CSV table of C-alpha atoms in Angstrom, one decimal:
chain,number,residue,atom,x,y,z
Z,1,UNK,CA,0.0,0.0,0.0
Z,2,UNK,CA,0.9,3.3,-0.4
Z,3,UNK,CA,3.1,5.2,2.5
Z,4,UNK,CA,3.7,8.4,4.1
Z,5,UNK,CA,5.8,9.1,6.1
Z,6,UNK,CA,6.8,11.8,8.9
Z,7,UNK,CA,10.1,13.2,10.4
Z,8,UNK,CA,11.5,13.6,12.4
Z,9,UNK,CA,9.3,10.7,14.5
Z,10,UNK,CA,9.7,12.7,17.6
Z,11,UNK,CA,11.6,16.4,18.5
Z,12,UNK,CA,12.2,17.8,21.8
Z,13,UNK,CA,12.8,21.9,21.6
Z,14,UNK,CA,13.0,24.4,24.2
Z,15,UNK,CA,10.1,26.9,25.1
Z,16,UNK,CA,10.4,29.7,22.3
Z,17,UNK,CA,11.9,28.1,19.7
Z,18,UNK,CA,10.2,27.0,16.2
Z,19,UNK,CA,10.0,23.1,14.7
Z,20,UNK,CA,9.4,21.7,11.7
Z,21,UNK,CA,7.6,18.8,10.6
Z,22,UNK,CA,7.3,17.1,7.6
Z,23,UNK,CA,4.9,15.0,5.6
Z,24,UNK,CA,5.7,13.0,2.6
Z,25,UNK,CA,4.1,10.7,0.3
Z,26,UNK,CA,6.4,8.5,-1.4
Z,27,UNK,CA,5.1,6.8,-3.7
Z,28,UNK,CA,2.3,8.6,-5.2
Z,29,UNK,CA,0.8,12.2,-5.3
Z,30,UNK,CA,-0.8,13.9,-2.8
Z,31,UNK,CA,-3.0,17.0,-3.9
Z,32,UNK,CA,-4.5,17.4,-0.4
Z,33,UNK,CA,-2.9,16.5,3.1
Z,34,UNK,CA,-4.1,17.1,6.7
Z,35,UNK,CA,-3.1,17.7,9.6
Z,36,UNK,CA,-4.5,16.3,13.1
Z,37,UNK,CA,-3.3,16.5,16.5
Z,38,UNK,CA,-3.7,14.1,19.7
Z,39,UNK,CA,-2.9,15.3,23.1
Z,40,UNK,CA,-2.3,12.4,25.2
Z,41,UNK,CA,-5.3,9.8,26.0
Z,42,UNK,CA,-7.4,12.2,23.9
Z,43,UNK,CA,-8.6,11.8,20.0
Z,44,UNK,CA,-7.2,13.3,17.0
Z,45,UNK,CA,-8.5,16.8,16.0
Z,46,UNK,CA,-8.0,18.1,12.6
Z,47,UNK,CA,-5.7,21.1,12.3
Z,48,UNK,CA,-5.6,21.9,8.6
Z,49,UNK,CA,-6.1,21.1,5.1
Z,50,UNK,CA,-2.7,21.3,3.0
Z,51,UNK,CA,-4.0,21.9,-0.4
Z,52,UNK,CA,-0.6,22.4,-3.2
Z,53,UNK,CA,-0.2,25.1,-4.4
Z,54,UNK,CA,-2.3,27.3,-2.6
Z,55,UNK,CA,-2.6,28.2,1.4
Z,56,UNK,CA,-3.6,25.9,4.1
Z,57,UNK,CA,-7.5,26.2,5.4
Z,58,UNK,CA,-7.5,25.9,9.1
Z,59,UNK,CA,-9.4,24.5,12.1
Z,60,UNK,CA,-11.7,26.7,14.0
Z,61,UNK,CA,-9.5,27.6,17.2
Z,62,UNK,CA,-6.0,26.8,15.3
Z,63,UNK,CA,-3.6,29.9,14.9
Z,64,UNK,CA,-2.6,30.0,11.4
Z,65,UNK,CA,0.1,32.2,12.2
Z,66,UNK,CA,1.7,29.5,15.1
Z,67,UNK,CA,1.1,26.9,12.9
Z,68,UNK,CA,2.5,27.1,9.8
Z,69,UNK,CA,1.9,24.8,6.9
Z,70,UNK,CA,3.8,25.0,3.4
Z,71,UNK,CA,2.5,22.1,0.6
Z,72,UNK,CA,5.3,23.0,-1.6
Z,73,UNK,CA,5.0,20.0,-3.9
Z,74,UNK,CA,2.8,17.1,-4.8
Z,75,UNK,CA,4.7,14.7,-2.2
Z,76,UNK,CA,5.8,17.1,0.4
Z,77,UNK,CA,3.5,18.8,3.6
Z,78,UNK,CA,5.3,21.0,6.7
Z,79,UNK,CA,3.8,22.0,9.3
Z,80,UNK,CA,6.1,24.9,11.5
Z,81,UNK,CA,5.2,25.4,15.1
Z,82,UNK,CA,6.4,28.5,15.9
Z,83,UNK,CA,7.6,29.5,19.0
Z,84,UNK,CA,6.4,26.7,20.7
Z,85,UNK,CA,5.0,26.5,24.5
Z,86,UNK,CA,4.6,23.5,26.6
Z,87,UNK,CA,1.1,23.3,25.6
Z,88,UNK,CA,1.9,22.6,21.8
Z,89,UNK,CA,3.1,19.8,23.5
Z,90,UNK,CA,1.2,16.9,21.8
Z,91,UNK,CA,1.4,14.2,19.0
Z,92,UNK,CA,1.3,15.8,15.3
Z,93,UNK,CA,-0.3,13.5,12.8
Z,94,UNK,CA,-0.3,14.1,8.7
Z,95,UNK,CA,-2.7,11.8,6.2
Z,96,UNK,CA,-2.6,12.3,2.4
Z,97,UNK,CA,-5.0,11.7,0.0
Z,98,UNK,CA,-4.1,9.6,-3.6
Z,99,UNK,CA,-6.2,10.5,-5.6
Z,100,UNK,CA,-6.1,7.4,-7.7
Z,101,UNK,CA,-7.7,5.3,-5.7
Z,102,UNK,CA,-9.3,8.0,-3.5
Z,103,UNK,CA,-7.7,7.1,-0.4
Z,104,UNK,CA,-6.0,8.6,2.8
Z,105,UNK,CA,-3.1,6.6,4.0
Z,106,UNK,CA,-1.7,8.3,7.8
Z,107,UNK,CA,2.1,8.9,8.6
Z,108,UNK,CA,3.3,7.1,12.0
Z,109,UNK,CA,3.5,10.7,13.8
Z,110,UNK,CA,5.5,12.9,15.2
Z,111,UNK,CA,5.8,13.5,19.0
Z,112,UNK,CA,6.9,16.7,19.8
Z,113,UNK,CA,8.0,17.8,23.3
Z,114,UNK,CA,8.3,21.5,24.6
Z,115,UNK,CA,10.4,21.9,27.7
N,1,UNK,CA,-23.2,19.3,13.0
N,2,UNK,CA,-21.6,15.7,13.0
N,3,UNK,CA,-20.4,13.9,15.9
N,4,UNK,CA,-18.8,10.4,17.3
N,5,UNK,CA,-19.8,9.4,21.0
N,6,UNK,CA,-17.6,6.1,21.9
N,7,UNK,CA,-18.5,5.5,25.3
N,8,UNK,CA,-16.5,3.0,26.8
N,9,UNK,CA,-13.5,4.8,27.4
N,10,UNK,CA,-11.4,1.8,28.4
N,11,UNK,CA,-12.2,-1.9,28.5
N,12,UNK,CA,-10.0,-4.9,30.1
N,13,UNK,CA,-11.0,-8.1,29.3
N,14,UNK,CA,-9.0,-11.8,29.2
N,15,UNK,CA,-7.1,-13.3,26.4
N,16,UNK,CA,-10.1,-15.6,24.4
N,17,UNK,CA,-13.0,-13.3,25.5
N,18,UNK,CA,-15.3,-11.6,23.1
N,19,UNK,CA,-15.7,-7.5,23.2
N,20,UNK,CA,-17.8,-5.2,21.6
N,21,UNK,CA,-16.2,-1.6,20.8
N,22,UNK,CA,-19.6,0.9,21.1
N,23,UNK,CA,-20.0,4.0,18.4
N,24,UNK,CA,-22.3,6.0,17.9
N,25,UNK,CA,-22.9,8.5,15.1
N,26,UNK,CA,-24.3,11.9,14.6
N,27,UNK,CA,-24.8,13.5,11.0
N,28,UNK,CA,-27.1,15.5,9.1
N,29,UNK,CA,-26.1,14.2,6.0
N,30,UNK,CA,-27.7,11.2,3.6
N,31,UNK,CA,-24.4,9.9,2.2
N,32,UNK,CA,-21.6,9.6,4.8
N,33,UNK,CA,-18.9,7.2,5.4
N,34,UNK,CA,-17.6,5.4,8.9
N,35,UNK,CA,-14.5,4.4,9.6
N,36,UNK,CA,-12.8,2.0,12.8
N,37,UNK,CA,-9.0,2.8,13.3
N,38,UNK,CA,-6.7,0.9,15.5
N,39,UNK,CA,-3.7,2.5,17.2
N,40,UNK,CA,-1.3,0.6,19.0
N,41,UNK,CA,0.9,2.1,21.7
N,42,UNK,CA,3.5,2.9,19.0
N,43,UNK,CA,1.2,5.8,17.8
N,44,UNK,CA,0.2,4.9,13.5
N,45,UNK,CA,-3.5,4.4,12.5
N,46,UNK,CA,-4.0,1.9,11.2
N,47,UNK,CA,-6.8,1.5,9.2
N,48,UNK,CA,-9.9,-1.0,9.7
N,49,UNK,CA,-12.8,-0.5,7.6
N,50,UNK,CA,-15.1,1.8,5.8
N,51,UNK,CA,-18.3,1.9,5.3
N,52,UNK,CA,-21.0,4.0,3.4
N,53,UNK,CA,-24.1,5.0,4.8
N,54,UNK,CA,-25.9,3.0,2.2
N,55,UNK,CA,-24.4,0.1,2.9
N,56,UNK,CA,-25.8,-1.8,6.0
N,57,UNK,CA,-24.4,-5.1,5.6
N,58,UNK,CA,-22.3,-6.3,8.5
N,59,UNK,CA,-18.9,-7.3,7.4
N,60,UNK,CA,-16.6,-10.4,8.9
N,61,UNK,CA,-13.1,-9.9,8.3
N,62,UNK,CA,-11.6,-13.1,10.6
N,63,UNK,CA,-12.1,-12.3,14.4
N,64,UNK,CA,-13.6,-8.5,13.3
N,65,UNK,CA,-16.9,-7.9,13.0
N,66,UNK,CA,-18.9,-4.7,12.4
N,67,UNK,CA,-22.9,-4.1,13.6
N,68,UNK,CA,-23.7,-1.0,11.0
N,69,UNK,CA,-27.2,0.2,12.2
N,70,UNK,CA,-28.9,3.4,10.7
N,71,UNK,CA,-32.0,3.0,12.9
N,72,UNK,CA,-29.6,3.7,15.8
N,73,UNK,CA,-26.5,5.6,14.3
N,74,UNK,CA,-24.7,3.1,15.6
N,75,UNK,CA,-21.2,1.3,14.0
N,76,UNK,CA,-20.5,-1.1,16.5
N,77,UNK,CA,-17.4,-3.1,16.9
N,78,UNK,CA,-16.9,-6.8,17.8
N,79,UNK,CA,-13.4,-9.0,18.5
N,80,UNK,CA,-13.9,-12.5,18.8
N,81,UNK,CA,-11.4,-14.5,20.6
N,82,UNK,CA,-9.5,-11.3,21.5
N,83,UNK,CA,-5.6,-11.5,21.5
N,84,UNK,CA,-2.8,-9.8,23.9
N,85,UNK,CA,-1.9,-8.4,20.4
N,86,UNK,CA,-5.5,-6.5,20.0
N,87,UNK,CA,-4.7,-4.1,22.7
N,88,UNK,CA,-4.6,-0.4,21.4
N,89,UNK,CA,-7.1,2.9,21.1
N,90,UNK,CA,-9.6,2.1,18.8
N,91,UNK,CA,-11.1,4.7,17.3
N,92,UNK,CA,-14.6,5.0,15.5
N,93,UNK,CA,-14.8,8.5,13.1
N,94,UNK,CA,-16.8,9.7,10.5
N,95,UNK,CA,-16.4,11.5,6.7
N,96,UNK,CA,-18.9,12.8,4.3
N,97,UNK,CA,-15.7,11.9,2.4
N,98,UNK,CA,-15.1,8.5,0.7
N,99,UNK,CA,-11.3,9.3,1.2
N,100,UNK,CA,-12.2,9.7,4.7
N,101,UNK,CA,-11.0,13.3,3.9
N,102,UNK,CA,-11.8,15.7,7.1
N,103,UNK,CA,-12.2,12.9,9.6
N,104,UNK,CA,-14.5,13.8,12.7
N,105,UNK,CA,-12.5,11.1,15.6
N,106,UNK,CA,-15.0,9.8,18.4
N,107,UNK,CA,-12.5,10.1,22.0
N,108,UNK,CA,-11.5,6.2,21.3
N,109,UNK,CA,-11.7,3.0,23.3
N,110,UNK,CA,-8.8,1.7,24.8
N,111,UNK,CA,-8.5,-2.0,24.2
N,112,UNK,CA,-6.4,-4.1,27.4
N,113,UNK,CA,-6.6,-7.5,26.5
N,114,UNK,CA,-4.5,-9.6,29.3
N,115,UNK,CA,-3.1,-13.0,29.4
């Protein structure tokens, strides 16, 4: 099946400093890609829509300007935190969509720490 | 406005036993599409099933089973013989997106089986 993958797999950064994450797709196309995120013990909650070529459509309640997402290319999704806090905290998930078979396949995740 | 209720937050049950994962669905729309996701401690989805809201056939896949019920909104979840190996968060969500595109999580079940 297809896969998408995530790295780094998990990132500890201090308080203030940005992270990025990235999303790829690597061995088909991806048009669209999301982003969720999972606090521990706690569900997944969609962040974003990555669309390529074009700006991300946020969340209700997600700061587009802390969290920062560039689909530069057809296989290739970041997401920035930017000056990260404790409470971004969590575990960042990305999906993509191929479109041939119309089908989201989820990357393993990223755990990111703030101390 | 749609919604997933999974009420058993966690269940513990013996190695052999049968279990039943609840979910129950709330959606304005005719044509929508529900999902069952497994995550094991080491964090990746990993996809179940799908199934469209015109489609309430239960399905057998070896010791899985899924109840699809309209009358009730409910997607129910069954193990049979459940394994040290089914333990995880189990997660039942819902798309008006065949690519499960924009994917409303219910807060998942976590799954202990025990030896």
């Amino acid at each position: 099946g297809a896969v998408v993958s995530q790295h780094p797999s998990w990132v500890i950064c201090k308080s203030g400093t940005s992270v990025k994450i990235e999303c790829r797709s690597l061995d088909f196309q991806a048009t669209t890609m999301f982003w969720y995120r999972q606090f521990p013990k706690q569900s997944l909650m969609l962040m974003a829509t990555s669309n390529e070529g074009s700006k991300a459509t946020y969340e209700q309640g997600v700061e587009k300007d802390k969290f920062l997402i560039n689909h530069a290319s057809l296989t290739l999704s970041t997401l920035t935190v930017t000056s990260a806090h404790p409470e971004d905290s969590s575990f960042y998930i990305c999906s993509a969509i191929d479109r041939g078979p119309y089908e989201q396949y989820f990357g393993p995740g990223t755990r990111l720490t703030v101390t | 406005a749609q919604k997933v209720t999974q009420a058993q937050t966690e269940i513990s049950v013996v190695e052999k036993e049968d279990v039943t994962l609840d979910c129950v669905y709330e959606t304005r729309d005719t044509t929508y599409y529900l999902f069952w996701y497994k995550q094991p401690p080491s964090g990746e989805l990993v996809f179940l099933i799908r199934r469209n809201s015109f489609d309430e056939q239960n399905e057998i896949s070896g010791r899985y089973s899924w109840n699809f019920q309209k009358s009730t909104s409910s997607f129910n979840f069954t193990i049979t013989a459940s394994q040290v190996v089914d333990s995880a968060v189990y997660f039942c969500a819902l798309s008006e997106d065949r690519s499960q595109g924009n994917l409303i999580f219910g807060k998942g079940t976590k799954l202990s089986v025990k030896p």
